[in-house]
CSV table of C-alpha atoms and ligand atoms in Angstrom, one decimal:
chain,number,residue,atom,x,y,z
A,1,MET,CA,32.6,2.4,-41.4
A,2,PRO,CA,33.2,5.0,-38.8
A,3,SER,CA,31.0,8.1,-39.4
A,4,THR,CA,34.1,10.3,-39.4
A,5,ASN,CA,35.0,9.0,-42.8
A,6,LEU,CA,31.7,9.9,-44.3
A,7,GLU,CA,30.7,13.3,-45.6
A,8,ALA,CA,28.7,15.4,-43.3
A,9,PHE,CA,26.3,17.9,-44.9
A,10,PHE,CA,25.7,21.5,-43.7
A,11,GLY,CA,28.8,21.5,-41.6
A,12,LEU,CA,27.3,19.1,-39.1
A,13,PRO,CA,29.7,17.4,-36.7
A,14,ALA,CA,30.9,14.2,-38.3
A,15,ASP,CA,30.8,12.2,-35.1
A,16,VAL,CA,27.3,11.8,-33.7
A,17,VAL,CA,27.0,12.1,-29.9
A,18,PHE,CA,23.9,11.8,-27.8
A,19,CYS,CA,23.4,13.7,-24.5
A,20,LYS,CA,23.9,11.6,-21.4
A,21,ASN,CA,21.1,13.4,-19.6
A,22,CYS,CA,18.4,13.7,-22.3
A,23,VAL,CA,18.2,12.2,-25.8
A,24,ILE,CA,19.2,15.1,-28.1
A,25,SER,CA,22.3,14.7,-30.2
A,26,ASN,CA,25.1,17.1,-31.2
A,27,GLN,CA,23.5,17.4,-34.6
A,28,ARG,CA,20.8,19.7,-33.3
A,29,PRO,CA,21.2,23.2,-34.9
A,30,ARG,CA,21.3,26.2,-32.6
A,31,SER,CA,19.0,28.3,-34.7
A,32,THR,CA,15.8,27.3,-36.6
A,33,VAL,CA,15.5,30.6,-38.3
A,34,GLU,CA,18.1,30.6,-41.1
A,35,PHE,CA,17.2,34.2,-41.4
A,36,LYS,CA,20.0,36.0,-43.3
A,37,HIS,CA,22.7,33.6,-44.3
A,38,ALA,CA,21.2,30.1,-44.5
A,39,THR,CA,24.5,28.2,-44.9
A,40,ASP,CA,26.2,29.9,-42.0
A,41,GLU,CA,23.3,29.4,-39.6
A,42,ARG,CA,23.3,25.7,-40.3
A,43,LYS,CA,26.8,25.3,-39.2
A,44,ALA,CA,26.1,26.2,-35.5
A,45,THR,CA,25.0,23.2,-33.6
A,46,ILE,CA,24.2,22.7,-29.9
A,47,GLY,CA,27.2,22.5,-27.7
A,48,PHE,CA,28.1,19.7,-25.4
A,49,GLY,CA,30.2,19.9,-22.2
A,50,ALA,CA,33.1,17.7,-21.3
A,51,ASP,CA,30.7,15.7,-19.2
A,52,GLY,CA,28.7,14.7,-22.3
A,53,ILE,CA,25.7,16.8,-21.3
A,54,CYS,CA,24.1,19.1,-23.8
A,55,GLU,CA,23.8,22.9,-23.3
A,56,ALA,CA,20.1,22.8,-22.9
A,57,CYS,CA,20.3,20.3,-20.0
A,58,THR,CA,23.2,22.2,-18.4
A,59,TYR,CA,21.2,25.4,-18.5
A,60,HIS,CA,18.2,23.7,-17.1
A,61,LEU,CA,20.0,22.2,-14.2
A,62,LYS,CA,21.5,25.6,-13.4
A,63,ARG,CA,18.4,27.6,-13.7
A,64,ASN,CA,16.2,25.6,-11.4
A,65,THR,CA,17.9,27.3,-8.5
A,66,ARG,CA,17.4,30.8,-10.0
A,67,SER,CA,13.8,30.9,-11.1
A,68,ALA,CA,12.4,32.3,-7.8
A,69,GLY,CA,14.6,35.4,-8.1
A,70,ARG,CA,13.7,36.0,-11.6
A,71,THR,CA,10.0,35.7,-10.9
A,72,ALA,CA,10.2,38.4,-8.2
A,73,ARG,CA,11.8,40.8,-10.7
A,74,ILE,CA,8.8,40.7,-13.0
A,75,SER,CA,6.8,42.9,-10.6
A,76,TRP,CA,9.2,45.7,-10.3
A,77,SER,CA,11.3,45.8,-13.4
A,78,PRO,CA,11.3,49.4,-14.7
A,79,CYS,CA,10.4,48.5,-18.3
A,80,TRP,CA,7.1,47.0,-17.0
A,81,THR,CA,6.3,50.3,-15.2
A,82,SER,CA,6.8,52.3,-18.4
A,83,SER,CA,4.6,50.0,-20.4
A,84,ALA,CA,2.2,48.6,-18.0
A,85,ALA,CA,-0.8,50.2,-19.7
A,86,SER,CA,-0.4,47.9,-22.6
A,87,ALA,CA,1.8,45.0,-23.3
A,88,ALA,CA,2.0,43.1,-26.6
A,89,MET,CA,2.4,39.4,-26.4
A,90,THR,CA,3.1,36.7,-28.9
A,91,TRP,CA,3.9,33.1,-28.5
A,92,SER,CA,6.5,30.5,-28.8
A,93,SER,CA,7.5,28.6,-31.9
A,94,PRO,CA,5.9,26.7,-33.5
A,95,ALA,CA,2.5,26.6,-32.0
A,96,PRO,CA,0.6,29.9,-32.4
A,97,GLY,CA,-2.6,30.0,-30.3
A,98,GLY,CA,-1.5,26.9,-28.5
A,99,LYS,CA,-1.0,26.1,-24.9
A,100,ASP,CA,2.2,28.2,-24.5
A,101,SER,CA,0.5,31.4,-25.9
A,102,ALA,CA,-2.5,30.8,-23.6
A,103,PHE,CA,-0.3,30.4,-20.6
A,104,THR,CA,1.8,33.5,-21.4
A,105,SER,CA,-1.0,35.9,-22.1
A,106,HIS,CA,-3.2,34.6,-19.2
A,107,VAL,CA,-0.3,35.0,-16.7
A,108,LEU,CA,0.5,38.5,-17.9
A,109,LYS,CA,-3.1,39.6,-17.7
A,110,TYR,CA,-4.5,37.9,-14.7
A,111,ARG,CA,-1.4,37.3,-12.5
A,112,TYR,CA,0.5,40.5,-13.2
A,113,GLY,CA,-2.3,42.9,-14.0
A,114,MET,CA,-1.1,43.9,-17.5
A,115,ASN,CA,-3.3,44.6,-20.5
A,116,PRO,CA,-1.8,42.5,-23.2
A,117,LEU,CA,-2.8,42.7,-26.9
A,118,THR,CA,-2.2,39.2,-28.2
A,119,VAL,CA,-1.0,39.0,-31.8
A,120,THR,CA,-1.1,35.8,-33.8
A,121,TRP,CA,0.7,35.0,-37.0
A,122,ALA,CA,-1.7,32.4,-38.5
A,123,PRO,CA,-0.6,28.8,-39.0
A,124,HIS,CA,-0.2,27.7,-42.6
A,125,ALA,CA,-3.6,26.0,-42.2
A,126,TYR,CA,-5.5,25.7,-38.9
A,127,THR,CA,-6.6,22.2,-37.8
A,128,GLU,CA,-10.1,21.9,-36.4
A,129,ILE,CA,-8.8,21.5,-32.8
A,130,GLY,CA,-6.3,24.3,-33.4
A,131,TRP,CA,-9.0,26.7,-34.5
A,132,LYS,CA,-11.2,25.7,-31.5
A,133,ASN,CA,-8.3,26.3,-29.1
A,134,PHE,CA,-7.6,29.7,-30.7
A,135,GLU,CA,-11.3,30.6,-30.2
A,136,ASN,CA,-11.3,29.4,-26.6
A,137,TRP,CA,-8.1,31.3,-25.9
A,138,ILE,CA,-10.0,34.5,-26.8
A,139,HIS,CA,-13.5,33.7,-25.8
A,140,VAL,CA,-12.9,31.6,-22.6
A,141,GLY,CA,-9.4,32.9,-21.6
A,142,GLY,CA,-10.5,36.5,-22.2
A,143,HIS,CA,-8.0,38.4,-24.4
A,144,ASP,CA,-7.9,41.0,-27.1
A,145,ASN,CA,-6.3,39.6,-30.3
A,146,ILE,CA,-5.1,40.5,-33.7
A,147,LEU,CA,-5.0,37.5,-36.0
A,148,PHE,CA,-2.6,38.2,-38.9
A,149,THR,CA,-2.8,35.9,-41.9
A,150,PRO,CA,-0.1,36.6,-44.6
A,151,ASN,CA,-0.9,36.6,-48.3
A,152,GLY,CA,-1.6,32.9,-48.8
A,153,ARG,CA,-0.5,32.6,-52.4
A,154,LEU,CA,2.9,34.1,-51.5
A,155,HIS,CA,3.3,32.2,-48.3
A,156,ARG,CA,2.7,28.9,-50.1
A,157,LEU,CA,5.3,29.8,-52.7
A,158,LEU,CA,7.8,30.8,-49.9
A,159,THR,CA,7.0,27.5,-48.1
A,160,ARG,CA,7.7,25.6,-51.3
A,161,LEU,CA,11.0,27.4,-51.9
A,162,ALA,CA,12.0,26.8,-48.3
A,163,PHE,CA,11.2,23.1,-48.6
A,164,LYS,CA,13.0,22.7,-52.0
A,165,ASN,CA,16.1,24.8,-51.2
A,166,LEU,CA,16.6,24.3,-47.4
A,167,LEU,CA,14.3,21.3,-46.6
A,168,HIS,CA,12.9,23.8,-44.0
A,169,PRO,CA,9.3,24.5,-44.9
A,170,PHE,CA,8.7,26.4,-41.7
A,171,GLN,CA,11.4,29.0,-42.3
A,172,PRO,CA,9.1,31.7,-43.8
A,173,PHE,CA,6.6,31.1,-41.0
A,174,ILE,CA,9.3,31.4,-38.3
A,175,VAL,CA,10.6,34.6,-39.8
A,176,GLY,CA,7.1,36.1,-39.8
A,177,GLN,CA,6.3,34.9,-36.3
A,178,ARG,CA,9.5,36.4,-34.9
A,179,ILE,CA,8.9,39.7,-36.6
A,180,ILE,CA,5.2,40.3,-36.0
A,181,GLY,CA,5.4,41.0,-32.3
A,182,PRO,CA,7.9,43.9,-32.6
A,183,ARG,CA,6.2,45.2,-35.8
A,184,MET,CA,2.8,45.4,-34.2
A,185,ALA,CA,4.3,46.8,-31.0
A,186,GLU,CA,5.8,49.6,-33.1
A,187,ARG,CA,2.6,50.3,-34.9
A,188,PHE,CA,0.4,50.4,-31.8
A,189,GLY,CA,2.9,52.3,-29.5
A,190,VAL,CA,3.5,49.3,-27.2
A,191,GLU,CA,6.9,49.1,-25.6
A,192,LEU,CA,6.9,45.6,-24.2
A,193,VAL,CA,6.7,42.5,-26.3
A,194,MET,CA,6.6,39.2,-24.5
A,195,TYR,CA,7.3,35.9,-26.2
A,196,GLY,CA,6.8,32.6,-24.3
A,197,GLU,CA,9.7,30.3,-24.2
A,198,ASN,CA,13.2,31.5,-24.7
A,199,GLN,CA,14.3,29.8,-27.9
A,200,ALA,CA,17.7,29.4,-26.3
A,201,GLU,CA,16.2,26.9,-23.8
A,202,TYR,CA,15.9,24.6,-26.7
A,203,GLY,CA,19.5,24.8,-27.8
A,204,ASN,CA,20.5,28.2,-29.0
A,205,ALA,CA,23.9,29.6,-27.8
A,206,SER,CA,24.1,29.1,-24.1
A,207,SER,CA,25.0,32.8,-23.6
A,208,GLU,CA,21.5,33.7,-24.8
A,209,ASN,CA,19.9,31.8,-21.9
A,210,TYR,CA,21.2,34.3,-19.5
A,211,ILE,CA,19.6,37.4,-20.9
A,212,PRO,CA,15.9,38.1,-20.8
A,213,THR,CA,15.6,39.9,-24.2
A,214,MET,CA,15.9,39.3,-27.9
A,215,ASP,CA,18.7,41.4,-29.5
A,216,ARG,CA,17.1,44.2,-31.5
A,217,LYS,CA,19.8,43.7,-34.1
A,218,PHE,CA,18.3,40.4,-34.8
A,219,PHE,CA,15.6,42.2,-36.7
A,220,SER,CA,17.9,44.4,-38.8
A,221,THR,CA,18.3,44.0,-42.5
A,222,ASP,CA,20.3,46.6,-44.5
A,223,ASP,CA,18.7,45.9,-47.9
A,224,PRO,CA,15.4,44.0,-47.8
A,225,THR,CA,15.8,42.9,-51.4
A,226,GLU,CA,18.9,41.0,-50.4
A,227,MET,CA,17.1,39.2,-47.6
A,228,LEU,CA,16.7,35.4,-48.0
A,229,LEU,CA,13.4,33.7,-47.8
A,230,GLY,CA,13.3,30.1,-48.6
A,231,GLY,CA,17.0,30.4,-49.4
A,232,VAL,CA,16.2,32.9,-52.2
A,233,LYS,CA,16.8,36.6,-52.3
A,234,ILE,CA,13.6,38.6,-52.2
A,235,ALA,CA,14.8,40.4,-55.3
A,236,ASP,CA,15.0,37.1,-57.2
A,237,ILE,CA,11.6,36.0,-56.1
A,238,ILE,CA,10.1,39.3,-57.3
A,239,ARG,CA,11.9,38.9,-60.6
A,240,ASP,CA,10.9,35.2,-61.1
A,241,HIS,CA,7.4,35.2,-59.7
A,242,GLY,CA,5.9,38.6,-60.4
A,243,TYR,CA,5.6,40.0,-56.9
A,244,THR,CA,6.4,43.5,-55.7
A,245,LEU,CA,8.4,44.5,-52.6
A,246,ASN,CA,5.2,45.5,-51.0
A,247,ASP,CA,4.1,41.9,-50.9
A,248,PHE,CA,7.0,41.0,-48.6
A,249,GLU,CA,6.2,43.7,-46.0
A,250,PRO,CA,5.2,41.2,-43.3
A,251,TYR,CA,8.5,39.4,-43.7
A,252,ILE,CA,10.8,42.4,-43.6
A,253,PRO,CA,11.9,43.2,-40.0
A,254,PRO,CA,11.8,46.7,-38.5
A,255,SER,CA,15.2,48.1,-38.1
A,256,ALA,CA,17.0,48.0,-34.7
A,257,GLN,CA,17.1,51.8,-34.9
A,258,SER,CA,13.4,52.2,-35.3
A,259,LEU,CA,12.7,49.7,-32.5
A,260,THR,CA,15.1,51.7,-30.3
A,261,ASP,CA,13.4,55.0,-31.2
A,262,ALA,CA,10.0,53.4,-30.4
A,263,GLY,CA,11.4,52.0,-27.1
A,264,VAL,CA,10.3,48.5,-28.1
A,265,GLU,CA,11.9,45.6,-26.0
A,266,VAL,CA,11.3,42.0,-26.7
A,267,HIS,CA,11.4,39.7,-23.6
A,268,TYR,CA,10.8,36.0,-23.0
A,269,LEU,CA,8.5,35.0,-20.2
A,270,GLY,CA,10.4,31.8,-20.0
A,271,TYR,CA,13.3,33.8,-18.6
A,272,TYR,CA,11.3,34.9,-15.6
A,273,LEU,CA,9.2,31.9,-14.9
A,274,LYS,CA,10.0,28.2,-14.9
A,275,TRP,CA,9.0,27.0,-18.3
A,276,ASP,CA,7.5,23.5,-18.5
A,277,PRO,CA,5.3,22.7,-21.5
A,278,GLN,CA,3.3,20.1,-19.6
A,279,GLU,CA,2.5,22.6,-16.9
A,280,CYS,CA,1.6,25.2,-19.6
A,281,TYR,CA,-0.9,22.6,-20.9
A,282,TYR,CA,-2.5,22.0,-17.5
A,283,TYR,CA,-2.7,25.8,-16.9
A,284,ALA,CA,-4.2,26.4,-20.4
A,285,SER,CA,-6.7,23.6,-19.9
A,286,GLU,CA,-7.9,25.1,-16.6
A,287,HIS,CA,-7.9,28.8,-17.6
A,288,THR,CA,-8.5,29.1,-21.3
A,289,GLY,CA,-10.4,26.0,-22.4
A,290,PHE,CA,-7.4,24.5,-24.2
A,291,ARG,CA,-8.1,20.9,-25.3
A,292,ALA,CA,-5.6,18.2,-26.3
A,293,ASN,CA,-6.1,16.3,-29.5
A,294,THR,CA,-8.1,13.1,-29.4
A,295,GLU,CA,-5.2,11.3,-31.1
A,296,ARG,CA,-1.4,11.7,-30.8
A,297,THR,CA,0.5,13.7,-33.3
A,298,PRO,CA,2.3,11.6,-36.0
A,299,GLY,CA,6.0,11.4,-35.2
A,300,THR,CA,5.6,11.7,-31.5
A,301,TYR,CA,3.6,10.4,-28.5
A,302,SER,CA,2.1,13.7,-27.2
A,303,LYS,CA,-1.4,15.0,-27.8
A,304,TYR,CA,-1.1,18.6,-26.8
A,305,SER,CA,2.0,20.0,-28.5
A,306,SER,CA,1.8,21.8,-31.9
A,307,ILE,CA,-1.6,20.5,-32.8
A,308,ASP,CA,-2.9,23.6,-34.6
A,309,ASP,CA,-1.2,23.5,-38.0
A,310,LYS,CA,-2.0,20.9,-40.6
A,311,ILE,CA,1.6,20.8,-41.9
A,312,ASP,CA,3.4,21.1,-38.6
A,313,MET,CA,4.5,17.5,-38.5
A,314,PHE,CA,6.4,18.1,-41.8
A,315,HIS,CA,8.6,20.6,-40.0
A,316,TYR,CA,9.8,17.8,-37.7
A,317,PHE,CA,9.9,15.2,-40.5
A,318,THR,CA,12.5,17.5,-42.2
A,319,THR,CA,14.6,17.8,-39.0
A,320,LEU,CA,14.6,14.0,-38.8
A,321,ILE,CA,16.0,13.9,-42.4
A,322,LYS,CA,18.6,16.7,-42.0
A,323,PHE,CA,19.7,16.1,-38.4
A,324,GLY,CA,18.4,12.6,-37.5
A,325,ILE,CA,16.3,14.4,-34.8
A,326,GLY,CA,12.5,14.0,-35.1
A,327,ARG,CA,9.6,15.3,-33.0
A,328,ALA,CA,9.6,12.5,-30.4
A,329,THR,CA,13.3,13.4,-29.6
A,330,TYR,CA,12.4,17.1,-29.0
A,331,ASP,CA,9.4,16.2,-26.9
A,332,ALA,CA,11.2,13.5,-24.9
A,333,ALA,CA,14.3,15.5,-24.3
A,334,GLN,CA,12.2,18.4,-22.9
A,335,GLU,CA,10.3,16.0,-20.7
A,336,VAL,CA,13.4,14.4,-19.3
A,337,ARG,CA,14.7,17.9,-18.4
A,338,ASN,CA,11.5,18.8,-16.7
A,339,GLY,CA,11.5,15.5,-14.7
A,340,LYS,CA,8.4,14.1,-16.4
A,341,ILE,CA,10.0,10.9,-17.7
A,342,THR,CA,13.3,9.1,-17.3
A,343,ARG,CA,16.0,8.9,-19.9
A,344,ASP,CA,15.2,5.2,-20.4
A,345,GLU,CA,11.6,6.0,-21.1
A,346,ALA,CA,12.6,8.7,-23.5
A,347,VAL,CA,14.9,6.4,-25.4
A,348,LYS,CA,12.0,4.0,-25.9
A,349,LEU,CA,9.6,6.7,-27.1
A,350,VAL,CA,12.2,8.0,-29.6
A,351,GLN,CA,12.6,4.5,-30.9
A,352,LEU,CA,8.9,4.0,-31.3
A,353,TYR,CA,7.8,7.3,-32.8
A,354,ASP,CA,10.7,9.5,-34.1
A,355,GLN,CA,10.7,8.1,-37.6
A,356,GLU,CA,7.0,7.8,-38.2
A,357,PHE,CA,6.0,9.4,-41.4
A,358,PRO,CA,3.0,11.8,-41.2
A,359,ALA,CA,1.1,10.0,-43.9
A,360,LYS,CA,-2.3,11.3,-42.9
A,361,PHE,CA,-1.4,14.9,-43.9
A,362,PHE,CA,0.9,14.0,-46.9
A,363,ASP,CA,-1.7,14.8,-49.6
A,364,TYR,CA,-2.6,18.1,-48.0
A,365,PHE,CA,1.1,19.1,-47.7
A,366,LEU,CA,1.8,18.3,-51.3
A,367,GLU,CA,-1.1,20.3,-52.4
A,368,TYR,CA,-0.1,23.2,-50.2
A,369,ILE,CA,3.4,23.4,-51.6
A,370,ASP,CA,2.3,22.4,-55.1
A,371,MET,CA,4.6,19.4,-55.5
A,372,SER,CA,4.4,15.8,-56.8
A,373,PRO,CA,5.2,12.9,-54.5
A,374,GLU,CA,8.2,12.2,-56.8
A,375,GLU,CA,9.6,15.7,-56.4
A,376,PHE,CA,9.0,15.5,-52.6
A,377,TRP,CA,11.0,12.3,-52.1
A,378,GLN,CA,13.7,13.4,-54.5
A,379,THR,CA,14.1,16.6,-52.5
A,380,VAL,CA,14.0,14.8,-49.2
A,381,ASP,CA,16.6,12.2,-50.2
A,382,SER,CA,19.0,14.9,-51.5
A,383,PHE,CA,19.2,16.3,-48.0
A,384,ARG,CA,20.1,13.0,-46.3
A,385,SER,CA,23.7,13.4,-45.1
A,386,PRO,CA,25.9,10.4,-45.7
A,387,HIS,CA,27.2,10.5,-42.1
A,388,LEU,CA,23.6,10.1,-40.8
A,389,TRP,CA,21.8,7.9,-43.4
A,390,VAL,CA,22.6,4.7,-45.3
A,391,LYS,CA,20.5,3.1,-48.0
A,392,GLU,CA,19.9,-0.6,-47.6
A,393,GLY,CA,18.0,-2.0,-50.6
A,394,ASP,CA,15.3,0.6,-51.1
A,395,GLN,CA,15.1,1.5,-47.4
A,396,TRP,CA,16.9,4.4,-45.7
A,397,ARG,CA,18.2,3.7,-42.3
A,398,LEU,CA,19.7,6.0,-39.6
A,399,ARG,CA,23.3,5.0,-38.8
A,400,HIS,CA,23.0,6.3,-35.2
A,401,GLN,CA,20.2,6.0,-32.8
A,402,VAL,CA,20.0,6.9,-29.2
A,403,THR,CA,20.4,4.1,-26.7
B,501,ZN,ZN1,20.6,17.0,-22.9
């Protein structure tokens, strides 16, 4: 049956199309935040050109000729002059304290002579290698750091709600991670916040690729109690679970007005410098003692990406279920764009690893979100869109795979 006759959940395109340059499909959502209005956010997926090439590849091909000019600007841009005394830095999603943070902060401090205060929103649960790399970043790389760990009981509840209602267990983490840079900047009188990669590079609206900053309005929320976390209004979580609004302070963004008054600007280093995760890894290994894992991450072939959070692989497992796009697809698509592997190699890696279940961390994840295996699978299966998945006997199979 053609997929167009089958129901597509979340407003996803009914026809599944894969990029001719990389391996990503048109099911990839633009935003991973689902910040204010979950259902609206889900409807925006990555755009494809008439040539069958995805926005991220198109941007990448264009920008390779522009990086040099952007790099030059970093040394004389007025906003740096006004804030050169201290620059706050945070890192790219979803690997806090990983190779991308290490690269970003080290370049700012030692290449551009800034004085960054690094700020970390803690992972749900550090892995052993993740904690070691975090320590090395500070002890070997040589940085000041504030490690912020949100209320663990509340964060576990929010993660559970986000899994149950959105099949997006990382949504509260991503909200916190996005907010903490500007929040801390405001608090410490720092005007420049530098994130690592531009999220747009990985498939947000293509227009966002061509601006170096994050919109301050992104942070605004008119009434915090109306804000959604895990698909539930904060007011309802307070009512049902006995919390107070104070407990949610780390998740409530500063207003655009207060950021404007404080002169806080949020930039992406990836706008100014060529952003290549494998090169970030080499750089971090050399300068900040970053170490790859001894074994590859379940769901992909790499050993150095997103290795610091014990539940990270469940983020990608849920994207596989909702969009048919797992971790190997994201990694391979990026490596094709950066010329590290060919498309044919990428296709093989996706076929080998994309659907691998992270069994090793399953018990830990269930305990973290306080859920039984039955409830886990019931929830997962309820998010399988008919246009993507078909059940054969007791096995689920993806209808479309990259070739
Ligand atoms: Zn592509």
